GROMACS .gro file of N, CA and C in nm:
model
  255
    1UNK      N    1 -16.952  -5.268   4.355
    1UNK     CA    2 -16.812  -5.231   4.360
    1UNK      C    3 -16.746  -5.301   4.478
    2UNK      N    4 -16.619  -5.319   4.465
    2UNK     CA    5 -16.544  -5.389   4.567
    2UNK      C    6 -16.542  -5.310   4.696
    3UNK      N    7 -16.604  -5.364   4.803
    3UNK     CA    8 -16.598  -5.304   4.935
    3UNK      C    9 -16.681  -5.181   4.956
    4UNK      N   10 -16.761  -5.139   4.860
    4UNK     CA   11 -16.845  -5.021   4.877
    4UNK      C   12 -16.990  -5.063   4.855
    5UNK      N   13 -17.072  -5.052   4.960
    5UNK     CA   14 -17.212  -5.095   4.947
    5UNK      C   15 -17.290  -5.012   4.845
    6UNK      N   16 -17.389  -5.074   4.785
    6UNK     CA   17 -17.476  -5.006   4.690
    6UNK      C   18 -17.542  -4.886   4.756
    7UNK      N   19 -17.561  -4.779   4.680
    7UNK     CA   20 -17.625  -4.655   4.724
    7UNK      C   21 -17.543  -4.575   4.825
    8UNK      N   22 -17.417  -4.607   4.838
    8UNK     CA   23 -17.330  -4.530   4.927
    8UNK      C   24 -17.312  -4.390   4.872
    9UNK      N   25 -17.298  -4.294   4.963
    9UNK     CA   26 -17.268  -4.156   4.925
    9UNK      C   27 -17.132  -4.123   4.984
   10UNK      N   28 -17.037  -4.094   4.896
   10UNK     CA   29 -16.899  -4.069   4.936
   10UNK      C   30 -16.856  -3.931   4.888
   11UNK      N   31 -16.764  -3.870   4.959
   11UNK     CA   32 -16.711  -3.739   4.924
   11UNK      C   33 -16.571  -3.755   4.867
   12UNK      N   34 -16.548  -3.699   4.748
   12UNK     CA   35 -16.414  -3.702   4.689
   12UNK      C   36 -16.327  -3.606   4.768
   13UNK      N   37 -16.216  -3.658   4.823
   13UNK     CA   38 -16.129  -3.575   4.906
   13UNK      C   39 -15.994  -3.547   4.841
   14UNK      N   40 -15.957  -3.628   4.741
   14UNK     CA   41 -15.828  -3.609   4.677
   14UNK      C   42 -15.827  -3.673   4.539
   15UNK      N   43 -15.765  -3.604   4.444
   15UNK     CA   44 -15.747  -3.658   4.309
   15UNK      C   45 -15.601  -3.638   4.272
   16UNK      N   46 -15.531  -3.749   4.245
   16UNK     CA   47 -15.390  -3.743   4.206
   16UNK      C   48 -15.365  -3.845   4.096
   17UNK      N   49 -15.323  -3.800   3.981
   17UNK     CA   50 -15.296  -3.884   3.865
   17UNK      C   51 -15.413  -3.979   3.843
   18UNK      N   52 -15.394  -4.109   3.859
   18UNK     CA   53 -15.501  -4.207   3.837
   18UNK      C   54 -15.561  -4.259   3.967
   19UNK      N   55 -15.556  -4.180   4.072
   19UNK     CA   56 -15.608  -4.222   4.202
   19UNK      C   57 -15.707  -4.119   4.254
   20UNK      N   58 -15.825  -4.166   4.294
   20UNK     CA   59 -15.927  -4.080   4.352
   20UNK      C   60 -15.959  -4.135   4.490
   21UNK      N   61 -15.937  -4.052   4.593
   21UNK     CA   62 -15.968  -4.091   4.729
   21UNK      C   63 -16.103  -4.035   4.769
   22UNK      N   64 -16.184  -4.119   4.837
   22UNK     CA   65 -16.316  -4.079   4.883
   22UNK      C   66 -16.327  -4.107   5.032
   23UNK      N   67 -16.418  -4.034   5.099
   23UNK     CA   68 -16.441  -4.053   5.241
   23UNK      C   69 -16.589  -4.076   5.263
   24UNK      N   70 -16.622  -4.173   5.351
   24UNK     CA   71 -16.763  -4.199   5.381
   24UNK      C   72 -16.808  -4.114   5.500
   25UNK      N   73 -16.934  -4.131   5.541
   25UNK     CA   74 -16.990  -4.052   5.651
   25UNK      C   75 -16.922  -4.076   5.785
   26UNK      N   76 -16.853  -4.188   5.798
   26UNK     CA   77 -16.785  -4.221   5.923
   26UNK      C   78 -16.639  -4.177   5.923
   27UNK      N   79 -16.597  -4.108   5.816
   27UNK     CA   80 -16.460  -4.058   5.808
   27UNK      C   81 -16.359  -4.158   5.756
   28UNK      N   82 -16.405  -4.273   5.710
   28UNK     CA   83 -16.315  -4.375   5.656
   28UNK      C   84 -16.280  -4.340   5.512
   29UNK      N   85 -16.151  -4.339   5.480
   29UNK     CA   86 -16.106  -4.308   5.344
   29UNK      C   87 -16.072  -4.436   5.270
   30UNK      N   88 -16.090  -4.432   5.140
   30UNK     CA   89 -16.053  -4.544   5.053
   30UNK      C   90 -16.035  -4.493   4.912
   31UNK      N   91 -15.972  -4.573   4.831
   31UNK     CA   92 -15.952  -4.537   4.691
   31UNK      C   93 -16.073  -4.582   4.609
   32UNK      N   94 -16.120  -4.496   4.523
   32UNK     CA   95 -16.231  -4.529   4.436
   32UNK      C   96 -16.182  -4.625   4.328
   33UNK      N   97 -16.251  -4.737   4.307
   33UNK     CA   98 -16.206  -4.835   4.206
   33UNK      C   99 -16.239  -4.789   4.064
   34UNK      N  100 -16.149  -4.713   4.005
   34UNK     CA  101 -16.174  -4.655   3.873
   34UNK      C  102 -16.193  -4.760   3.764
   35UNK      N  103 -16.141  -4.880   3.784
   35UNK     CA  104 -16.161  -4.986   3.685
   35UNK      C  105 -16.307  -5.032   3.683
   36UNK      N  106 -16.387  -4.987   3.780
   36UNK     CA  107 -16.529  -5.019   3.784
   36UNK      C  108 -16.615  -4.892   3.764
   37UNK      N  109 -16.562  -4.797   3.690
   37UNK     CA  110 -16.630  -4.669   3.672
   37UNK      C  111 -16.768  -4.682   3.607
   38UNK      N  112 -16.794  -4.792   3.538
   38UNK     CA  113 -16.926  -4.813   3.479
   38UNK      C  114 -17.031  -4.850   3.584
   39UNK      N  115 -16.990  -4.867   3.709
   39UNK     CA  116 -17.082  -4.908   3.816
   39UNK      C  117 -17.117  -4.796   3.912
   40UNK      N  118 -17.069  -4.675   3.890
   40UNK     CA  119 -17.103  -4.566   3.981
   40UNK      C  120 -17.114  -4.434   3.906
   41UNK      N  121 -17.176  -4.338   3.971
   41UNK     CA  122 -17.192  -4.203   3.916
   41UNK      C  123 -17.124  -4.104   4.009
   42UNK      N  124 -17.078  -3.993   3.953
   42UNK     CA  125 -17.015  -3.888   4.031
   42UNK      C  126 -17.091  -3.759   4.003
   43UNK      N  127 -17.124  -3.687   4.110
   43UNK     CA  128 -17.200  -3.564   4.098
   43UNK      C  129 -17.126  -3.450   4.167
   44UNK      N  130 -17.156  -3.330   4.125
   44UNK     CA  131 -17.103  -3.210   4.189
   44UNK      C  132 -17.208  -3.162   4.289
   45UNK      N  133 -17.165  -3.140   4.413
   45UNK     CA  134 -17.256  -3.096   4.517
   45UNK      C  135 -17.265  -2.944   4.517
   46UNK      N  136 -17.388  -2.892   4.517
   46UNK     CA  137 -17.408  -2.748   4.526
   46UNK      C  138 -17.548  -2.719   4.579
   47UNK      N  139 -17.566  -2.600   4.632
   47UNK     CA  140 -17.696  -2.558   4.682
   47UNK      C  141 -17.789  -2.530   4.566
   48UNK      N  142 -17.916  -2.564   4.584
   48UNK     CA  143 -18.017  -2.540   4.483
   48UNK      C  144 -18.126  -2.456   4.547
   49UNK      N  145 -18.138  -2.330   4.508
   49UNK     CA  146 -18.239  -2.245   4.572
   49UNK      C  147 -18.379  -2.283   4.524
   50UNK      N  148 -18.456  -2.346   4.612
   50UNK     CA  149 -18.595  -2.379   4.581
   50UNK      C  150 -18.683  -2.326   4.694
   51UNK      N  151 -18.810  -2.305   4.663
   51UNK     CA  152 -18.903  -2.249   4.761
   51UNK      C  153 -19.035  -2.326   4.757
   52UNK      N  154 -19.113  -2.308   4.861
   52UNK     CA  155 -19.246  -2.367   4.867
   52UNK      C  156 -19.323  -2.326   4.742
   53UNK      N  157 -19.386  -2.424   4.677
   53UNK     CA  158 -19.462  -2.398   4.556
   53UNK      C  159 -19.386  -2.425   4.427
   54UNK      N  160 -19.253  -2.434   4.436
   54UNK     CA  161 -19.173  -2.465   4.316
   54UNK      C  162 -19.204  -2.607   4.268
   55UNK      N  163 -19.188  -2.628   4.139
   55UNK     CA  164 -19.204  -2.761   4.081
   55UNK      C  165 -19.066  -2.810   4.038
   56UNK      N  166 -19.032  -2.931   4.080
   56UNK     CA  167 -18.904  -2.990   4.043
   56UNK      C  168 -18.928  -3.116   3.961
   57UNK      N  169 -18.832  -3.147   3.873
   57UNK     CA  170 -18.842  -3.267   3.790
   57UNK      C  171 -18.731  -3.363   3.830
   58UNK      N  172 -18.769  -3.488   3.854
   58UNK     CA  173 -18.673  -3.594   3.886
   58UNK      C  174 -18.605  -3.636   3.756
   59UNK      N  175 -18.472  -3.648   3.758
   59UNK     CA  176 -18.399  -3.681   3.635
   59UNK      C  177 -18.328  -3.816   3.641
   60UNK      N  178 -18.352  -3.892   3.748
   60UNK     CA  179 -18.296  -4.026   3.758
   60UNK      C  180 -18.381  -4.108   3.853
   61UNK      N  181 -18.409  -4.233   3.816
   61UNK     CA  182 -18.483  -4.321   3.905
   61UNK      C  183 -18.409  -4.336   4.037
   62UNK      N  184 -18.483  -4.346   4.144
   62UNK     CA  185 -18.421  -4.365   4.275
   62UNK      C  186 -18.526  -4.370   4.383
   63UNK      N  187 -18.484  -4.344   4.507
   63UNK     CA  188 -18.574  -4.343   4.621
   63UNK      C  189 -18.545  -4.220   4.705
   64UNK      N  190 -18.649  -4.172   4.773
   64UNK     CA  191 -18.629  -4.058   4.862
   64UNK      C  192 -18.586  -4.106   5.000
   65UNK      N  193 -18.578  -4.015   5.095
   65UNK     CA  194 -18.530  -4.049   5.230
   65UNK      C  195 -18.621  -4.149   5.301
   66UNK      N  196 -18.748  -4.159   5.259
   66UNK     CA  197 -18.843  -4.253   5.319
   66UNK      C  198 -18.859  -4.379   5.235
   67UNK      N  199 -18.769  -4.399   5.139
   67UNK     CA  200 -18.768  -4.515   5.049
   67UNK      C  201 -18.887  -4.519   4.952
   68UNK      N  202 -18.952  -4.405   4.931
   68UNK     CA  203 -19.056  -4.398   4.829
   68UNK      C  204 -18.989  -4.387   4.693
   69UNK      N  205 -19.049  -4.449   4.593
   69UNK     CA  206 -18.990  -4.451   4.459
   69UNK      C  207 -18.997  -4.316   4.390
   70UNK      N  208 -18.888  -4.278   4.329
   70UNK     CA  209 -18.882  -4.158   4.246
   70UNK      C  210 -18.849  -4.203   4.104
   71UNK      N  211 -18.933  -4.165   4.009
   71UNK     CA  212 -18.914  -4.208   3.870
   71UNK      C  213 -18.866  -4.092   3.783
   72UNK      N  214 -18.775  -4.124   3.693
   72UNK     CA  215 -18.724  -4.025   3.598
   72UNK      C  216 -18.841  -3.959   3.526
   73UNK      N  217 -18.843  -3.825   3.526
   73UNK     CA  218 -18.948  -3.750   3.458
   73UNK      C  219 -19.061  -3.704   3.548
   74UNK      N  220 -19.067  -3.755   3.672
   74UNK     CA  221 -19.173  -3.713   3.764
   74UNK      C  222 -19.162  -3.564   3.792
   75UNK      N  223 -19.277  -3.499   3.802
   75UNK     CA  224 -19.282  -3.359   3.845
   75UNK      C  225 -19.341  -3.355   3.985
   76UNK      N  226 -19.274  -3.288   4.076
   76UNK     CA  227 -19.318  -3.280   4.215
   76UNK      C  228 -19.324  -3.135   4.258
   77UNK      N  229 -19.427  -3.102   4.335
   77UNK     CA  230 -19.443  -2.967   4.386
   77UNK      C  231 -19.392  -2.962   4.530
   78UNK      N  232 -19.310  -2.863   4.561
   78UNK     CA  233 -19.254  -2.848   4.695
   78UNK      C  234 -19.365  -2.798   4.787
   79UNK      N  235 -19.396  -2.879   4.890
   79UNK     CA  236 -19.501  -2.842   4.987
   79UNK      C  237 -19.446  -2.750   5.095
   80UNK      N  238 -19.320  -2.768   5.130
   80UNK     CA  239 -19.259  -2.689   5.236
   80UNK      C  240 -19.132  -2.758   5.282
   81UNK      N  241 -19.082  -2.715   5.396
   81UNK     CA  242 -18.957  -2.767   5.448
   81UNK      C  243 -18.969  -2.797   5.596
   82UNK      N  244 -18.897  -2.901   5.639
   82UNK     CA  245 -18.890  -2.932   5.782
   82UNK      C  246 -18.780  -2.848   5.844
   83UNK      N  247 -18.764  -2.855   5.975
   83UNK     CA  248 -18.656  -2.783   6.042
   83UNK      C  249 -18.520  -2.830   5.994
   84UNK      N  250 -18.510  -2.955   5.947
   84UNK     CA  251 -18.385  -3.009   5.896
   84UNK      C  252 -18.363  -2.975   5.749
   85UNK      N  253 -18.458  -2.907   5.688
   85UNK     CA  254 -18.444  -2.866   5.549
   85UNK      C  255 -18.517  -2.953   5.452
   0.00000   0.00000   0.00000
């Protein structure tokens, strides 16, 4: 996308008619390029109550915080949580 690096995580801050404004982690705002909507995904952020021992299924290929590969369909067992969650 124009001016937005791959794998960026942005927060939608405003929606007006055909304009969607997003903000990055540094507080910089910009308009989302809707003409390139086939190049990005939008998700709803919410808490997911999980506990040690739960099994979760990955539903999209990607990477975790340590850049380890996550494959669609993988089942992972929650070992526990760090102080950061």
